[in-house]
Amino acid sequence: DRYLEICGAEISRKAFRKLRFIEPTDVRNLIEFGEISFPGDITVRIPVRGYVLDRGAFLHRLKERCKESGCEFVRATVKEVERVGSGFAVIFNDGKGIACSHVIGCDGAHSVVRKKLFGWKPAAMIPTTECIVHGEPRPVFRMEVGEKWKGAYSWTFPAGNDVSIGALKGLVSTWGSKSHGSRMIPFGGGGPIEDNNAYLCGDAAAMP
């Protein structure tokens, strides 16, 4: 749950309309605009309707719904994923495994599914730090680009009664923060993210 505090929890209203059967629960903030600021006091503001969720509570709620629908959850580390006929074999570190017809790799920046089934790497792995700090949350996703961010960007998002700030590792101070964490953001690479019932999404797909 601590990891979920320092990871993206923002979802657009449009995404929920497309999902249909999943409702936006555990909403911490409403979002009305996206802002991108450039050197020279240039700011572009774009209407964006969405939500900042309590990601941990939201995912726990989804998990309970899945259990009620008959889903089974297995807590394990995936070691191998390989094609077997028209399906897949997923092997865990303890040697056990499962057979399945579809695989969705949502397994993060260092995706095993991407490595084993798709065979490509992101163009870059960007180390970032995110902090939750005291502040006045605004209904805005704000990003700032410029030389001081060393070719990347900084961000400021609302986070309940606080504010989430982040940038490349080493460019934001964690001093005085309520919580903080680091993560790698995979960027680019241009490889496929769908192949015969195997899919990649999120960081596994290097979507940023």
PDB file of N, CA, C and O in Angstrom, residues 134-159:
ATOM      1  N   HIS A 134       2.990  18.842   2.523  1.00  0.00           N
ATOM      2  CA  HIS A 134       1.904  19.734   2.914  1.00  0.00           C
ATOM      3  C   HIS A 134       1.766  20.813   1.851  1.00  0.00           C
ATOM      4  O   HIS A 134       2.748  21.338   1.342  1.00  0.00           O
ATOM      5  N   GLY A 135       0.548  21.148   1.512  1.00  0.00           N
ATOM      6  CA  GLY A 135       0.322  22.187   0.519  1.00  0.00           C
ATOM      7  C   GLY A 135      -1.159  22.361   0.263  1.00  0.00           C
ATOM      8  O   GLY A 135      -1.992  21.653   0.843  1.00  0.00           O
ATOM      9  N   GLU A 136      -1.478  23.301  -0.589  1.00  0.00           N
ATOM     10  CA  GLU A 136      -2.869  23.572  -0.939  1.00  0.00           C
ATOM     11  C   GLU A 136      -3.187  22.855  -2.247  1.00  0.00           C
ATOM     12  O   GLU A 136      -2.755  23.280  -3.319  1.00  0.00           O
ATOM     13  N   PRO A 137      -3.932  21.733  -2.183  1.00  0.00           N
ATOM     14  CA  PRO A 137      -4.219  20.999  -3.421  1.00  0.00           C
ATOM     15  C   PRO A 137      -5.153  21.795  -4.337  1.00  0.00           C
ATOM     16  O   PRO A 137      -6.146  22.348  -3.886  1.00  0.00           O
ATOM     17  N   ARG A 138      -4.780  21.878  -5.599  1.00  0.00           N
ATOM     18  CA  ARG A 138      -5.607  22.537  -6.618  1.00  0.00           C
ATOM     19  C   ARG A 138      -6.115  21.480  -7.581  1.00  0.00           C
ATOM     20  O   ARG A 138      -5.492  20.431  -7.738  1.00  0.00           O
ATOM     21  N   PRO A 139      -7.239  21.722  -8.261  1.00  0.00           N
ATOM     22  CA  PRO A 139      -7.798  20.720  -9.183  1.00  0.00           C
ATOM     23  C   PRO A 139      -7.063  20.700 -10.524  1.00  0.00           C
ATOM     24  O   PRO A 139      -7.676  20.734 -11.592  1.00  0.00           O
ATOM     25  N   VAL A 140      -5.727  20.637 -10.462  1.00  0.00           N
ATOM     26  CA  VAL A 140      -4.894  20.796 -11.656  1.00  0.00           C
ATOM     27  C   VAL A 140      -3.768  19.773 -11.636  1.00  0.00           C
ATOM     28  O   VAL A 140      -3.136  19.553 -10.606  1.00  0.00           O
ATOM     29  N   PHE A 141      -3.506  19.151 -12.800  1.00  0.00           N
ATOM     30  CA  PHE A 141      -2.268  18.408 -13.022  1.00  0.00           C
ATOM     31  C   PHE A 141      -1.286  19.394 -13.634  1.00  0.00           C
ATOM     32  O   PHE A 141      -1.500  19.867 -14.741  1.00  0.00           O
ATOM     33  N   ARG A 142      -0.226  19.685 -12.918  1.00  0.00           N
ATOM     34  CA  ARG A 142       0.730  20.677 -13.423  1.00  0.00           C
ATOM     35  C   ARG A 142       2.064  20.006 -13.732  1.00  0.00           C
ATOM     36  O   ARG A 142       2.596  19.252 -12.921  1.00  0.00           O
ATOM     37  N   MET A 143       2.595  20.293 -14.925  1.00  0.00           N
ATOM     38  CA  MET A 143       3.911  19.796 -15.314  1.00  0.00           C
ATOM     39  C   MET A 143       4.741  20.989 -15.778  1.00  0.00           C
ATOM     40  O   MET A 143       4.215  21.921 -16.378  1.00  0.00           O
ATOM     41  N   GLU A 144       6.020  20.940 -15.463  1.00  0.00           N
ATOM     42  CA  GLU A 144       6.925  22.021 -15.850  1.00  0.00           C
ATOM     43  C   GLU A 144       8.120  21.423 -16.568  1.00  0.00           C
ATOM     44  O   GLU A 144       8.717  20.454 -16.095  1.00  0.00           O
ATOM     45  N   VAL A 145       8.445  21.989 -17.726  1.00  0.00           N
ATOM     46  CA  VAL A 145       9.603  21.530 -18.487  1.00  0.00           C
ATOM     47  C   VAL A 145      10.615  22.669 -18.561  1.00  0.00           C
ATOM     48  O   VAL A 145      10.272  23.837 -18.400  1.00  0.00           O
ATOM     49  N   GLY A 146      11.867  22.305 -18.785  1.00  0.00           N
ATOM     50  CA  GLY A 146      12.899  23.329 -18.867  1.00  0.00           C
ATOM     51  C   GLY A 146      14.254  22.760 -18.502  1.00  0.00           C
ATOM     52  O   GLY A 146      14.372  21.620 -18.036  1.00  0.00           O
ATOM     53  N   GLU A 147      15.301  23.568 -18.693  1.00  0.00           N
ATOM     54  CA  GLU A 147      16.669  23.116 -18.484  1.00  0.00           C
ATOM     55  C   GLU A 147      16.917  22.590 -17.082  1.00  0.00           C
ATOM     56  O   GLU A 147      17.664  21.638 -16.878  1.00  0.00           O
ATOM     57  N   LYS A 148      16.303  23.233 -16.085  1.00  0.00           N
ATOM     58  CA  LYS A 148      16.601  22.832 -14.706  1.00  0.00           C
ATOM     59  C   LYS A 148      16.120  21.423 -14.399  1.00  0.00           C
ATOM     60  O   LYS A 148      16.533  20.817 -13.415  1.00  0.00           O
ATOM     61  N   TRP A 149      15.249  20.865 -15.259  1.00  0.00           N
ATOM     62  CA  TRP A 149      14.773  19.488 -15.063  1.00  0.00           C
ATOM     63  C   TRP A 149      15.534  18.511 -15.945  1.00  0.00           C
ATOM     64  O   TRP A 149      15.133  17.376 -16.126  1.00  0.00           O
ATOM     65  N   LYS A 150      16.633  18.982 -16.535  1.00  0.00           N
ATOM     66  CA  LYS A 150      17.590  18.126 -17.248  1.00  0.00           C
ATOM     67  C   LYS A 150      16.946  17.280 -18.344  1.00  0.00           C
ATOM     68  O   LYS A 150      17.120  16.069 -18.409  1.00  0.00           O
ATOM     69  N   GLY A 151      16.157  17.933 -19.170  1.00  0.00           N
ATOM     70  CA  GLY A 151      15.558  17.260 -20.308  1.00  0.00           C
ATOM     71  C   GLY A 151      14.283  16.511 -20.004  1.00  0.00           C
ATOM     72  O   GLY A 151      13.669  15.947 -20.900  1.00  0.00           O
ATOM     73  N   ALA A 152      13.867  16.483 -18.747  1.00  0.00           N
ATOM     74  CA  ALA A 152      12.618  15.817 -18.367  1.00  0.00           C
ATOM     75  C   ALA A 152      11.630  16.878 -17.880  1.00  0.00           C
ATOM     76  O   ALA A 152      11.537  17.955 -18.472  1.00  0.00           O
ATOM     77  N   TYR A 153      10.929  16.602 -16.795  1.00  0.00           N
ATOM     78  CA  TYR A 153       9.914  17.542 -16.312  1.00  0.00           C
ATOM     79  C   TYR A 153       9.700  17.311 -14.824  1.00  0.00           C
ATOM     80  O   TYR A 153      10.098  16.291 -14.261  1.00  0.00           O
ATOM     81  N   SER A 154       9.069  18.274 -14.195  1.00  0.00           N
ATOM     82  CA  SER A 154       8.605  18.091 -12.822  1.00  0.00           C
ATOM     83  C   SER A 154       7.085  18.051 -12.849  1.00  0.00           C
ATOM     84  O   SER A 154       6.457  18.481 -13.822  1.00  0.00           O
ATOM     85  N   TRP A 155       6.482  17.509 -11.768  1.00  0.00           N
ATOM     86  CA  TRP A 155       5.023  17.494 -11.713  1.00  0.00           C
ATOM     87  C   TRP A 155       4.540  17.884 -10.328  1.00  0.00           C
ATOM     88  O   TRP A 155       5.223  17.701  -9.334  1.00  0.00           O
ATOM     89  N   THR A 156       3.355  18.457 -10.309  1.00  0.00           N
ATOM     90  CA  THR A 156       2.670  18.802  -9.068  1.00  0.00           C
ATOM     91  C   THR A 156       1.210  18.392  -9.238  1.00  0.00           C
ATOM     92  O   THR A 156       0.524  18.913 -10.125  1.00  0.00           O
ATOM     93  N   PHE A 157       0.773  17.440  -8.424  1.00  0.00           N
ATOM     94  CA  PHE A 157      -0.598  16.930  -8.488  1.00  0.00           C
ATOM     95  C   PHE A 157      -1.240  17.054  -7.109  1.00  0.00           C
ATOM     96  O   PHE A 157      -0.547  16.961  -6.090  1.00  0.00           O
ATOM     97  N   PRO A 158      -2.550  17.207  -7.033  1.00  0.00           N
ATOM     98  CA  PRO A 158      -3.208  17.122  -5.728  1.00  0.00           C
ATOM     99  C   PRO A 158      -3.162  15.695  -5.201  1.00  0.00           C
ATOM    100  O   PRO A 158      -3.171  14.731  -5.970  1.00  0.00           O
ATOM    101  N   ALA A 159      -3.106  15.553  -3.880  1.00  0.00           N
ATOM    102  CA  ALA A 159      -3.061  14.229  -3.240  1.00  0.00           C
ATOM    103  C   ALA A 159      -3.855  14.296  -1.944  1.00  0.00           C
ATOM    104  O   ALA A 159      -3.285  14.443  -0.863  1.00  0.00           O
TER     105      ALA A 159
END
